[in-house]
PDB file of C-alpha atoms in Angstrom:
ATOM      1  CA  UNK A  26      -0.875 -21.954 -12.532  1.00  0.00           C
ATOM      2  CA  UNK A  27      -2.603 -23.318  -9.357  1.00  0.00           C
ATOM      3  CA  UNK A  28      -1.657 -20.253  -7.301  1.00  0.00           C
ATOM      4  CA  UNK A  29       0.076 -20.183  -3.964  1.00  0.00           C
ATOM      5  CA  UNK A  30       1.389 -16.791  -3.909  1.00  0.00           C
ATOM      6  CA  UNK A  31      -0.373 -15.011  -1.174  1.00  0.00           C
ATOM      7  CA  UNK A  32      -0.946 -16.189   2.459  1.00  0.00           C
ATOM      8  CA  UNK A  33      -4.590 -17.482   1.462  1.00  0.00           C
ATOM      9  CA  UNK A  34      -2.796 -20.190  -0.518  1.00  0.00           C
ATOM     10  CA  UNK A  35      -6.207 -20.794  -2.204  1.00  0.00           C
ATOM     11  CA  UNK A  36      -4.733 -22.844  -4.889  1.00  0.00           C
ATOM     12  CA  UNK A  37      -6.908 -21.276  -7.560  1.00  0.00           C
ATOM     13  CA  UNK A  38      -6.426 -21.569 -11.127  1.00  0.00           C
ATOM     14  CA  UNK A  39      -4.695 -18.281 -12.615  1.00  0.00           C
ATOM     15  CA  UNK A  40      -3.831 -18.062 -16.407  1.00  0.00           C
ATOM     16  CA  UNK A  41      -2.287 -14.979 -17.910  1.00  0.00           C
ATOM     17  CA  UNK A  42      -5.374 -12.977 -18.203  1.00  0.00           C
ATOM     18  CA  UNK A  43      -7.906 -14.416 -16.145  1.00  0.00           C
ATOM     19  CA  UNK A  44      -7.980 -15.541 -12.301  1.00  0.00           C
ATOM     20  CA  UNK A  45     -10.484 -17.567 -10.213  1.00  0.00           C
ATOM     21  CA  UNK A  46      -8.656 -16.924  -6.919  1.00  0.00           C
ATOM     22  CA  UNK A  47      -9.477 -14.446  -4.221  1.00  0.00           C
ATOM     23  CA  UNK A  48      -7.572 -11.466  -6.039  1.00  0.00           C
ATOM     24  CA  UNK A  49      -9.788 -12.192  -9.176  1.00  0.00           C
ATOM     25  CA  UNK A  50      -7.196 -11.494 -11.793  1.00  0.00           C
ATOM     26  CA  UNK A  51      -4.604 -13.246 -13.897  1.00  0.00           C
ATOM     27  CA  UNK A  52      -0.887 -13.513 -13.418  1.00  0.00           C
ATOM     28  CA  UNK A  53      -0.105 -10.659 -15.937  1.00  0.00           C
ATOM     29  CA  UNK A  54      -0.356  -7.193 -14.345  1.00  0.00           C
ATOM     30  CA  UNK A  55      -3.662  -5.356 -14.667  1.00  0.00           C
ATOM     31  CA  UNK A  56      -2.588  -1.579 -14.557  1.00  0.00           C
ATOM     32  CA  UNK A  57      -5.151   1.310 -13.828  1.00  0.00           C
ATOM     33  CA  UNK A  58      -3.011   3.954 -13.582  1.00  0.00           C
ATOM     34  CA  UNK A  59       0.528   5.162 -13.952  1.00  0.00           C
ATOM     35  CA  UNK A  60       1.489   8.672 -13.236  1.00  0.00           C
ATOM     36  CA  UNK A  61       2.899  11.164 -10.851  1.00  0.00           C
ATOM     37  CA  UNK A  62       1.335  11.334  -7.616  1.00  0.00           C
ATOM     38  CA  UNK A  63       1.559  14.322  -4.834  1.00  0.00           C
ATOM     39  CA  UNK A  64      -0.310  12.778  -1.978  1.00  0.00           C
ATOM     40  CA  UNK A  65       2.109  10.351  -0.258  1.00  0.00           C
ATOM     41  CA  UNK A  66       4.156  11.033   2.614  1.00  0.00           C
ATOM     42  CA  UNK A  67       6.746  14.013   2.104  1.00  0.00           C
ATOM     43  CA  UNK A  68       9.643  11.738   2.108  1.00  0.00           C
ATOM     44  CA  UNK A  69       7.836  10.070  -1.071  1.00  0.00           C
ATOM     45  CA  UNK A  70       6.454  12.568  -2.900  1.00  0.00           C
ATOM     46  CA  UNK A  71       8.661  15.405  -2.414  1.00  0.00           C
ATOM     47  CA  UNK A  72       8.265  18.266  -5.092  1.00  0.00           C
ATOM     48  CA  UNK A  73       7.807  16.464  -8.035  1.00  0.00           C
ATOM     49  CA  UNK A  74       5.424  13.458  -7.267  1.00  0.00           C
ATOM     50  CA  UNK A  75       6.002   9.761  -6.777  1.00  0.00           C
ATOM     51  CA  UNK A  76       5.481   7.755 -10.019  1.00  0.00           C
ATOM     52  CA  UNK A  77       2.810   5.457  -9.171  1.00  0.00           C
ATOM     53  CA  UNK A  78       1.502   2.428 -10.796  1.00  0.00           C
ATOM     54  CA  UNK A  79      -1.776   1.178  -9.538  1.00  0.00           C
ATOM     55  CA  UNK A  80      -2.546  -2.571 -10.071  1.00  0.00           C
ATOM     56  CA  UNK A  81      -6.145  -3.895 -10.035  1.00  0.00           C
ATOM     57  CA  UNK A  82      -7.267  -6.734  -7.830  1.00  0.00           C
ATOM     58  CA  UNK A  83      -6.099  -7.450  -4.198  1.00  0.00           C
ATOM     59  CA  UNK A  84      -5.624 -10.510  -2.121  1.00  0.00           C
ATOM     60  CA  UNK A  85      -6.897  -8.814   1.127  1.00  0.00           C
ATOM     61  CA  UNK A  86      -9.984  -7.042  -0.109  1.00  0.00           C
ATOM     62  CA  UNK A  87     -11.020  -4.677   2.809  1.00  0.00           C
ATOM     63  CA  UNK A  88     -14.723  -3.955   2.859  1.00  0.00           C
ATOM     64  CA  UNK A  89     -13.843  -0.161   3.120  1.00  0.00           C
ATOM     65  CA  UNK A  90     -11.127   0.084   0.519  1.00  0.00           C
ATOM     66  CA  UNK A  91     -10.602   3.708  -0.491  1.00  0.00           C
ATOM     67  CA  UNK A  92      -9.487   2.337  -3.882  1.00  0.00           C
ATOM     68  CA  UNK A  93     -12.536  -0.054  -4.205  1.00  0.00           C
ATOM     69  CA  UNK A  94     -13.083   0.619  -7.760  1.00  0.00           C
ATOM     70  CA  UNK A  95      -9.732  -1.241  -8.754  1.00  0.00           C
ATOM     71  CA  UNK A  96      -9.116  -3.316  -5.773  1.00  0.00           C
ATOM     72  CA  UNK A  97     -12.713  -5.197  -6.018  1.00  0.00           C
ATOM     73  CA  UNK A  98     -12.836  -4.994  -9.706  1.00  0.00           C
ATOM     74  CA  UNK A  99     -10.472  -5.920 -12.721  1.00  0.00           C
ATOM     75  CA  UNK A 100     -10.237  -2.549 -14.352  1.00  0.00           C
ATOM     76  CA  UNK A 101      -7.156  -1.752 -16.186  1.00  0.00           C
ATOM     77  CA  UNK A 102      -4.842  -2.851 -19.144  1.00  0.00           C
ATOM     78  CA  UNK A 103      -3.244  -6.332 -19.032  1.00  0.00           C
ATOM     79  CA  UNK A 104       0.504  -5.758 -19.442  1.00  0.00           C
ATOM     80  CA  UNK A 105       3.587  -7.967 -20.069  1.00  0.00           C
ATOM     81  CA  UNK A 106       6.601  -7.646 -17.987  1.00  0.00           C
ATOM     82  CA  UNK A 107       8.419  -5.825 -20.958  1.00  0.00           C
ATOM     83  CA  UNK A 108       5.568  -3.594 -21.316  1.00  0.00           C
ATOM     84  CA  UNK A 109       5.540  -2.799 -17.825  1.00  0.00           C
ATOM     85  CA  UNK A 110       9.256  -2.150 -17.612  1.00  0.00           C
ATOM     86  CA  UNK A 111       8.652   0.240 -20.346  1.00  0.00           C
ATOM     87  CA  UNK A 112       5.956   2.123 -18.281  1.00  0.00           C
ATOM     88  CA  UNK A 113       8.518   2.304 -15.233  1.00  0.00           C
ATOM     89  CA  UNK A 114      10.997   3.946 -17.802  1.00  0.00           C
ATOM     90  CA  UNK A 115       8.556   6.523 -19.143  1.00  0.00           C
ATOM     91  CA  UNK A 116       7.826   7.435 -15.564  1.00  0.00           C
ATOM     92  CA  UNK A 117      11.338   7.956 -14.576  1.00  0.00           C
ATOM     93  CA  UNK A 118      11.618  10.114 -17.772  1.00  0.00           C
ATOM     94  CA  UNK A 119       8.885  12.503 -16.437  1.00  0.00           C
ATOM     95  CA  UNK A 120      11.029  13.246 -13.478  1.00  0.00           C
ATOM     96  CA  UNK A 121       9.298  11.720 -10.535  1.00  0.00           C
ATOM     97  CA  UNK A 122      11.345  10.634  -7.375  1.00  0.00           C
ATOM     98  CA  UNK A 123      10.665   7.049  -7.504  1.00  0.00           C
ATOM     99  CA  UNK A 124       8.478   4.196  -8.863  1.00  0.00           C
ATOM    100  CA  UNK A 125       5.729   3.390  -6.472  1.00  0.00           C
ATOM    101  CA  UNK A 126       4.153   0.012  -6.871  1.00  0.00           C
ATOM    102  CA  UNK A 127       0.543   0.143  -5.314  1.00  0.00           C
ATOM    103  CA  UNK A 128      -0.961  -3.202  -4.503  1.00  0.00           C
ATOM    104  CA  UNK A 129       1.651  -5.205  -6.129  1.00  0.00           C
ATOM    105  CA  UNK A 130       1.767  -8.573  -4.411  1.00  0.00           C
ATOM    106  CA  UNK A 131      -0.465 -10.493  -6.441  1.00  0.00           C
ATOM    107  CA  UNK A 132       1.461  -9.755  -9.473  1.00  0.00           C
ATOM    108  CA  UNK A 133       4.854 -10.132  -8.016  1.00  0.00           C
ATOM    109  CA  UNK A 134       6.516 -12.632 -10.185  1.00  0.00           C
ATOM    110  CA  UNK A 135       5.708 -10.636 -13.518  1.00  0.00           C
ATOM    111  CA  UNK A 136       6.686  -7.139 -11.717  1.00  0.00           C
ATOM    112  CA  UNK A 137      10.060  -8.758 -10.535  1.00  0.00           C
ATOM    113  CA  UNK A 138      10.738  -9.844 -14.056  1.00  0.00           C
ATOM    114  CA  UNK A 139       9.981  -6.213 -15.287  1.00  0.00           C
ATOM    115  CA  UNK A 140      12.473  -4.831 -12.777  1.00  0.00           C
ATOM    116  CA  UNK A 141      14.970  -7.386 -13.719  1.00  0.00           C
ATOM    117  CA  UNK A 142      14.659  -6.230 -17.424  1.00  0.00           C
ATOM    118  CA  UNK A 143      15.768  -2.648 -16.498  1.00  0.00           C
ATOM    119  CA  UNK A 144      16.009  -1.589 -12.818  1.00  0.00           C
ATOM    120  CA  UNK A 145      15.053   2.189 -12.528  1.00  0.00           C
ATOM    121  CA  UNK A 146      17.796   4.558 -11.692  1.00  0.00           C
ATOM    122  CA  UNK A 147      15.382   5.833  -9.139  1.00  0.00           C
ATOM    123  CA  UNK A 148      14.238   3.930  -5.858  1.00  0.00           C
ATOM    124  CA  UNK A 149      11.373   1.319  -6.040  1.00  0.00           C
ATOM    125  CA  UNK A 150       8.591   1.421  -3.701  1.00  0.00           C
ATOM    126  CA  UNK A 151       6.563  -1.862  -2.573  1.00  0.00           C
ATOM    127  CA  UNK A 152       3.336  -0.065  -1.441  1.00  0.00           C
ATOM    128  CA  UNK A 153       1.411  -3.097   0.065  1.00  0.00           C
ATOM    129  CA  UNK A 154      -1.185  -4.199   2.683  1.00  0.00           C
ATOM    130  CA  UNK A 155       1.425  -6.466   4.042  1.00  0.00           C
ATOM    131  CA  UNK A 156      -0.620  -9.409   3.715  1.00  0.00           C
ATOM    132  CA  UNK A 157       2.137 -11.240   1.884  1.00  0.00           C
ATOM    133  CA  UNK A 158       5.054 -13.902   2.852  1.00  0.00           C
ATOM    134  CA  UNK A 159       8.504 -13.492   4.137  1.00  0.00           C
ATOM    135  CA  UNK A 160       9.419 -15.472   0.791  1.00  0.00           C
ATOM    136  CA  UNK A 161       7.835 -12.729  -1.457  1.00  0.00           C
ATOM    137  CA  UNK A 162       9.652 -10.091   0.490  1.00  0.00           C
ATOM    138  CA  UNK A 163      13.051 -12.128  -0.016  1.00  0.00           C
ATOM    139  CA  UNK A 164      12.455 -12.535  -3.673  1.00  0.00           C
ATOM    140  CA  UNK A 165      12.221  -8.397  -3.702  1.00  0.00           C
ATOM    141  CA  UNK A 166      16.028  -7.887  -2.573  1.00  0.00           C
ATOM    142  CA  UNK A 167      17.834  -6.110  -5.102  1.00  0.00           C
ATOM    143  CA  UNK A 168      14.891  -5.068  -6.936  1.00  0.00           C
ATOM    144  CA  UNK A 169      12.867  -3.137  -4.175  1.00  0.00           C
ATOM    145  CA  UNK A 170      14.275  -0.212  -2.253  1.00  0.00           C
ATOM    146  CA  UNK A 171      11.761   0.900   0.020  1.00  0.00           C
ATOM    147  CA  UNK A 172       8.728  -0.829   1.544  1.00  0.00           C
ATOM    148  CA  UNK A 173       5.651   1.050   2.393  1.00  0.00           C
ATOM    149  CA  UNK A 174       3.347  -1.561   4.101  1.00  0.00           C
ATOM    150  CA  UNK A 175       0.140  -0.814   5.803  1.00  0.00           C
ATOM    151  CA  UNK A 176      -0.388  -2.496   9.358  1.00  0.00           C
ATOM    152  CA  UNK A 177      -4.141  -2.388   9.330  1.00  0.00           C
ATOM    153  CA  UNK A 178      -5.274  -4.711  12.027  1.00  0.00           C
ATOM    154  CA  UNK A 179      -4.429  -6.123  15.433  1.00  0.00           C
ATOM    155  CA  UNK A 180      -7.381  -8.343  16.301  1.00  0.00           C
ATOM    156  CA  UNK A 181      -8.489 -11.591  14.634  1.00  0.00           C
ATOM    157  CA  UNK A 182     -12.255 -10.127  14.986  1.00  0.00           C
ATOM    158  CA  UNK A 183     -11.488  -6.999  12.966  1.00  0.00           C
ATOM    159  CA  UNK A 184      -9.501  -8.818  10.533  1.00  0.00           C
ATOM    160  CA  UNK A 185     -12.156 -11.241   9.850  1.00  0.00           C
ATOM    161  CA  UNK A 186     -14.861  -8.756   9.990  1.00  0.00           C
ATOM    162  CA  UNK A 187     -13.122  -6.119   7.703  1.00  0.00           C
ATOM    163  CA  UNK A 188     -10.926  -8.288   5.281  1.00  0.00           C
ATOM    164  CA  UNK A 189     -12.127 -12.036   5.850  1.00  0.00           C
ATOM    165  CA  UNK A 190      -8.441 -12.888   6.920  1.00  0.00           C
ATOM    166  CA  UNK A 191      -8.314 -13.466  10.628  1.00  0.00           C
ATOM    167  CA  UNK A 192      -4.531 -14.409  10.377  1.00  0.00           C
ATOM    168  CA  UNK A 193      -3.700 -10.615   9.111  1.00  0.00           C
ATOM    169  CA  UNK A 194      -1.828  -9.597  12.098  1.00  0.00           C
ATOM    170  CA  UNK A 195       0.555 -12.579  12.492  1.00  0.00           C
ATOM    171  CA  UNK A 196       1.028 -12.483   8.662  1.00  0.00           C
ATOM    172  CA  UNK A 197       1.618  -8.900   8.288  1.00  0.00           C
ATOM    173  CA  UNK A 198       3.932  -8.419  11.199  1.00  0.00           C
ATOM    174  CA  UNK A 199       6.023 -11.314   9.792  1.00  0.00           C
ATOM    175  CA  UNK A 200       6.161  -9.730   6.503  1.00  0.00           C
ATOM    176  CA  UNK A 201       7.002  -6.056   7.980  1.00  0.00           C
ATOM    177  CA  UNK A 202       9.907  -7.645  10.180  1.00  0.00           C
ATOM    178  CA  UNK A 203      11.267  -9.243   7.001  1.00  0.00           C
ATOM    179  CA  UNK A 204      11.116  -5.887   5.278  1.00  0.00           C
ATOM    180  CA  UNK A 205      12.901  -3.840   8.156  1.00  0.00           C
ATOM    181  CA  UNK A 206      15.642  -6.940   8.128  1.00  0.00           C
ATOM    182  CA  UNK A 207      16.037  -6.304   4.326  1.00  0.00           C
ATOM    183  CA  UNK A 208      16.377  -2.698   4.173  1.00  0.00           C
ATOM    184  CA  UNK A 209      17.685  -1.527   7.593  1.00  0.00           C
ATOM    185  CA  UNK A 210      16.966   1.775   8.994  1.00  0.00           C
ATOM    186  CA  UNK A 211      15.832   4.546   6.298  1.00  0.00           C
ATOM    187  CA  UNK A 212      18.205   6.428   4.445  1.00  0.00           C
ATOM    188  CA  UNK A 213      17.452   9.840   3.011  1.00  0.00           C
ATOM    189  CA  UNK A 214      19.283  12.304   0.341  1.00  0.00           C
ATOM    190  CA  UNK A 215      19.889  15.891   1.426  1.00  0.00           C
ATOM    191  CA  UNK A 216      16.473  17.005   0.394  1.00  0.00           C
ATOM    192  CA  UNK A 217      14.622  14.440   2.820  1.00  0.00           C
ATOM    193  CA  UNK A 218      13.709  11.961   0.008  1.00  0.00           C
ATOM    194  CA  UNK A 219      13.942   8.460   0.961  1.00  0.00           C
ATOM    195  CA  UNK A 220      16.442   6.372  -0.801  1.00  0.00           C
ATOM    196  CA  UNK A 221      15.767   3.046   0.968  1.00  0.00           C
ATOM    197  CA  UNK A 222      14.091   1.811   4.056  1.00  0.00           C
ATOM    198  CA  UNK A 223      10.937   0.852   5.438  1.00  0.00           C
ATOM    199  CA  UNK A 224       7.957   3.243   6.388  1.00  0.00           C
ATOM    200  CA  UNK A 225       4.808   1.626   7.999  1.00  0.00           C
ATOM    201  CA  UNK A 226       1.589   3.013   7.396  1.00  0.00           C
ATOM    202  CA  UNK A 227      -1.782   2.979   9.707  1.00  0.00           C
ATOM    203  CA  UNK A 228      -5.073   4.219   8.890  1.00  0.00           C
ATOM    204  CA  UNK A 229      -7.083   5.083  12.073  1.00  0.00           C
ATOM    205  CA  UNK A 230     -10.679   3.642  11.564  1.00  0.00           C
ATOM    206  CA  UNK A 231     -13.843   4.921  13.527  1.00  0.00           C
ATOM    207  CA  UNK A 232     -14.808   3.258  16.720  1.00  0.00           C
ATOM    208  CA  UNK A 233     -11.396   1.463  16.583  1.00  0.00           C
ATOM    209  CA  UNK A 234      -8.815   3.669  18.592  1.00  0.00           C
ATOM    210  CA  UNK A 235      -7.851   1.089  21.065  1.00  0.00           C
ATOM    211  CA  UNK A 236      -6.669  -1.111  18.233  1.00  0.00           C
ATOM    212  CA  UNK A 237      -4.683   1.573  16.612  1.00  0.00           C
ATOM    213  CA  UNK A 238      -3.061   2.103  19.863  1.00  0.00           C
ATOM    214  CA  UNK A 239      -2.122  -1.638  20.278  1.00  0.00           C
ATOM    215  CA  UNK A 240      -0.684  -1.489  16.522  1.00  0.00           C
ATOM    216  CA  UNK A 241       1.419   1.477  17.876  1.00  0.00           C
ATOM    217  CA  UNK A 242       2.644  -0.592  20.599  1.00  0.00           C
ATOM    218  CA  UNK A 243       3.625  -3.350  18.576  1.00  0.00           C
ATOM    219  CA  UNK A 244       5.874  -0.892  16.303  1.00  0.00           C
ATOM    220  CA  UNK A 245       7.333   0.527  19.402  1.00  0.00           C
ATOM    221  CA  UNK A 246       8.400  -2.829  20.980  1.00  0.00           C
ATOM    222  CA  UNK A 247       8.895  -5.126  18.125  1.00  0.00           C
ATOM    223  CA  UNK A 248      10.466  -3.264  15.162  1.00  0.00           C
ATOM    224  CA  UNK A 249      13.815  -1.356  15.016  1.00  0.00           C
ATOM    225  CA  UNK A 250      13.904   1.848  16.761  1.00  0.00           C
ATOM    226  CA  UNK A 251      13.843   4.677  14.281  1.00  0.00           C
ATOM    227  CA  UNK A 252      11.204   2.940  11.839  1.00  0.00           C
ATOM    228  CA  UNK A 253       9.174   5.898  10.973  1.00  0.00           C
ATOM    229  CA  UNK A 254       5.270   5.639  10.963  1.00  0.00           C
ATOM    230  CA  UNK A 255       2.786   7.237   9.044  1.00  0.00           C
ATOM    231  CA  UNK A 256      -0.534   7.886  11.016  1.00  0.00           C
ATOM    232  CA  UNK A 257      -3.405   8.510   8.606  1.00  0.00           C
ATOM    233  CA  UNK A 258      -6.746   9.951   9.008  1.00  0.00           C
ATOM    234  CA  UNK A 259      -7.977   9.984   5.627  1.00  0.00           C
ATOM    235  CA  UNK A 260     -10.581   7.415   6.151  1.00  0.00           C
ATOM    236  CA  UNK A 261     -13.682   8.321   3.965  1.00  0.00           C
ATOM    237  CA  UNK A 262     -16.805   5.931   3.523  1.00  0.00           C
ATOM    238  CA  UNK A 263     -16.367   4.867   0.053  1.00  0.00           C
ATOM    239  CA  UNK A 264     -18.641   1.706  -0.034  1.00  0.00           C
ATOM    240  CA  UNK A 265     -22.012   0.737   1.381  1.00  0.00           C
ATOM    241  CA  UNK A 266     -20.733  -1.191   4.567  1.00  0.00           C
ATOM    242  CA  UNK A 267     -22.950  -1.111   7.592  1.00  0.00           C
ATOM    243  CA  UNK A 268     -20.375  -2.167   9.950  1.00  0.00           C
ATOM    244  CA  UNK A 269     -20.342  -0.031  13.081  1.00  0.00           C
ATOM    245  CA  UNK A 270     -18.558   3.253  12.312  1.00  0.00           C
ATOM    246  CA  UNK A 271     -17.459   2.912   8.903  1.00  0.00           C
ATOM    247  CA  UNK A 272     -20.302   4.945   7.744  1.00  0.00           C
ATOM    248  CA  UNK A 273     -18.754   8.200   8.896  1.00  0.00           C
ATOM    249  CA  UNK A 274     -15.789   9.786   8.826  1.00  0.00           C
ATOM    250  CA  UNK A 275     -13.000   9.946  11.875  1.00  0.00           C
ATOM    251  CA  UNK A 276     -13.615  12.440  14.474  1.00  0.00           C
ATOM    252  CA  UNK A 277     -10.987  14.715  15.641  1.00  0.00           C
ATOM    253  CA  UNK A 278     -11.057  13.120  19.337  1.00  0.00           C
ATOM    254  CA  UNK A 279     -10.604   9.771  17.917  1.00  0.00           C
ATOM    255  CA  UNK A 280      -7.472  10.878  15.669  1.00  0.00           C
ATOM    256  CA  UNK A 281      -6.154  12.764  18.621  1.00  0.00           C
ATOM    257  CA  UNK A 282      -6.270   9.950  21.035  1.00  0.00           C
ATOM    258  CA  UNK A 283      -4.112   7.772  18.815  1.00  0.00           C
ATOM    259  CA  UNK A 284      -1.773  10.558  17.675  1.00  0.00           C
ATOM    260  CA  UNK A 285      -1.148  11.344  21.407  1.00  0.00           C
ATOM    261  CA  UNK A 286      -0.550   7.722  21.918  1.00  0.00           C
ATOM    262  CA  UNK A 287       1.906   7.715  19.151  1.00  0.00           C
ATOM    263  CA  UNK A 288       3.933  10.756  20.422  1.00  0.00           C
ATOM    264  CA  UNK A 289       3.806   9.335  23.916  1.00  0.00           C
ATOM    265  CA  UNK A 290       5.759   6.417  22.615  1.00  0.00           C
ATOM    266  CA  UNK A 291       8.246   8.550  20.867  1.00  0.00           C
ATOM    267  CA  UNK A 292       7.835   6.994  17.362  1.00  0.00           C
ATOM    268  CA  UNK A 293       9.059   8.957  14.412  1.00  0.00           C
ATOM    269  CA  UNK A 294       7.031   9.692  11.302  1.00  0.00           C
ATOM    270  CA  UNK A 295       4.129  11.484   9.884  1.00  0.00           C
ATOM    271  CA  UNK A 296       0.695  12.817  10.983  1.00  0.00           C
ATOM    272  CA  UNK A 297      -1.870  13.411   8.468  1.00  0.00           C
ATOM    273  CA  UNK A 298      -3.960  16.623   8.105  1.00  0.00           C
ATOM    274  CA  UNK A 299      -7.740  16.236   8.486  1.00  0.00           C
ATOM    275  CA  UNK A 300      -8.274  17.835   4.899  1.00  0.00           C
ATOM    276  CA  UNK A 301      -7.062  14.275   3.650  1.00  0.00           C
ATOM    277  CA  UNK A 302     -10.248  12.808   4.754  1.00  0.00           C
ATOM    278  CA  UNK A 303     -11.973  13.806   1.331  1.00  0.00           C
ATOM    279  CA  UNK A 304     -12.799  11.457  -1.741  1.00  0.00           C
ATOM    280  CA  UNK A 305     -11.079  14.136  -4.095  1.00  0.00           C
ATOM    281  CA  UNK A 306      -7.687  12.637  -3.172  1.00  0.00           C
ATOM    282  CA  UNK A 307      -8.692   9.343  -4.680  1.00  0.00           C
ATOM    283  CA  UNK A 308      -7.010   8.961  -7.748  1.00  0.00           C
ATOM    284  CA  UNK A 309      -8.734   8.741 -11.237  1.00  0.00           C
ATOM    285  CA  UNK A 310      -8.294   5.304 -12.911  1.00  0.00           C
ATOM    286  CA  UNK A 311      -8.262   4.648 -16.542  1.00  0.00           C
ATOM    287  CA  UNK A 312      -8.944   8.365 -17.546  1.00  0.00           C
ATOM    288  CA  UNK A 313      -6.601  10.140 -20.171  1.00  0.00           C
ATOM    289  CA  UNK A 314      -3.919  11.355 -17.645  1.00  0.00           C
ATOM    290  CA  UNK A 315      -3.605   7.581 -15.991  1.00  0.00           C
ATOM    291  CA  UNK A 316      -3.186   5.894 -19.432  1.00  0.00           C
ATOM    292  CA  UNK A 317      -0.879   8.330 -21.000  1.00  0.00           C
ATOM    293  CA  UNK A 318       2.336   6.370 -20.117  1.00  0.00           C
ATOM    294  CA  UNK A 319       0.741   3.270 -21.439  1.00  0.00           C
ATOM    295  CA  UNK A 320       2.448   1.384 -24.081  1.00  0.00           C
ATOM    296  CA  UNK A 321       0.750   2.305 -27.673  1.00  0.00           C
TER     297      UNK A 321
END
């Protein structure tokens, strides 16, 4: 196929197993991990974990990606929609609270087919960069229960330098608005676990607190009141990028500035602990545990 799935609309050739586009992968899902994950927000991980399925490749490609090993490299096992559906079922049998699809956008048609074969009896989470089209979000209707988008950059300058996507903010905010319209305000069970809704994440980056505060201003002004926000401080230098600030972790003062602005705006949500900024929280990919539920 000549691909126009993501907002880049690069028109590159993608076969089932190979791709020449920005994402660097074919059209069949390339899965690098499927296992319970305890390090999401409390309403997602709960006590039994979120059933995360990590997909390799990415149409955004941030230079500092915390999952660089899979986002920038084709690591994993190629699966058909039916095989992927089996992985979802096996995760559900493990007793996890939800099926959490991490960086799924460039495999959306195959993933939607897998969900159509058998819709899990637990919520399905679409965990993405938000660099996707409203049409893709609409195609998820009835298949995805929870949207968990990142809202990464506000300025064209940052989006160009860090992800080669100067249109990121315009594209991502349109997608997130579509997510909010589709899900409505979050609904939770008696244990505080999210059943449906949209939760917006933002990772605070060193030397970029003003941009983080501008993103929070947008959320407060433009998204439905009550949309929860997860303000993350887990940035850990994982690559050799020399861009200003990205060679170090976030300082307490930087996070505190953005946190206080979030509180002043009265936004609901979650604040991440300092201890989260550690590479030990980056999951292992393609080890024995991550492949245990793969088709035999």
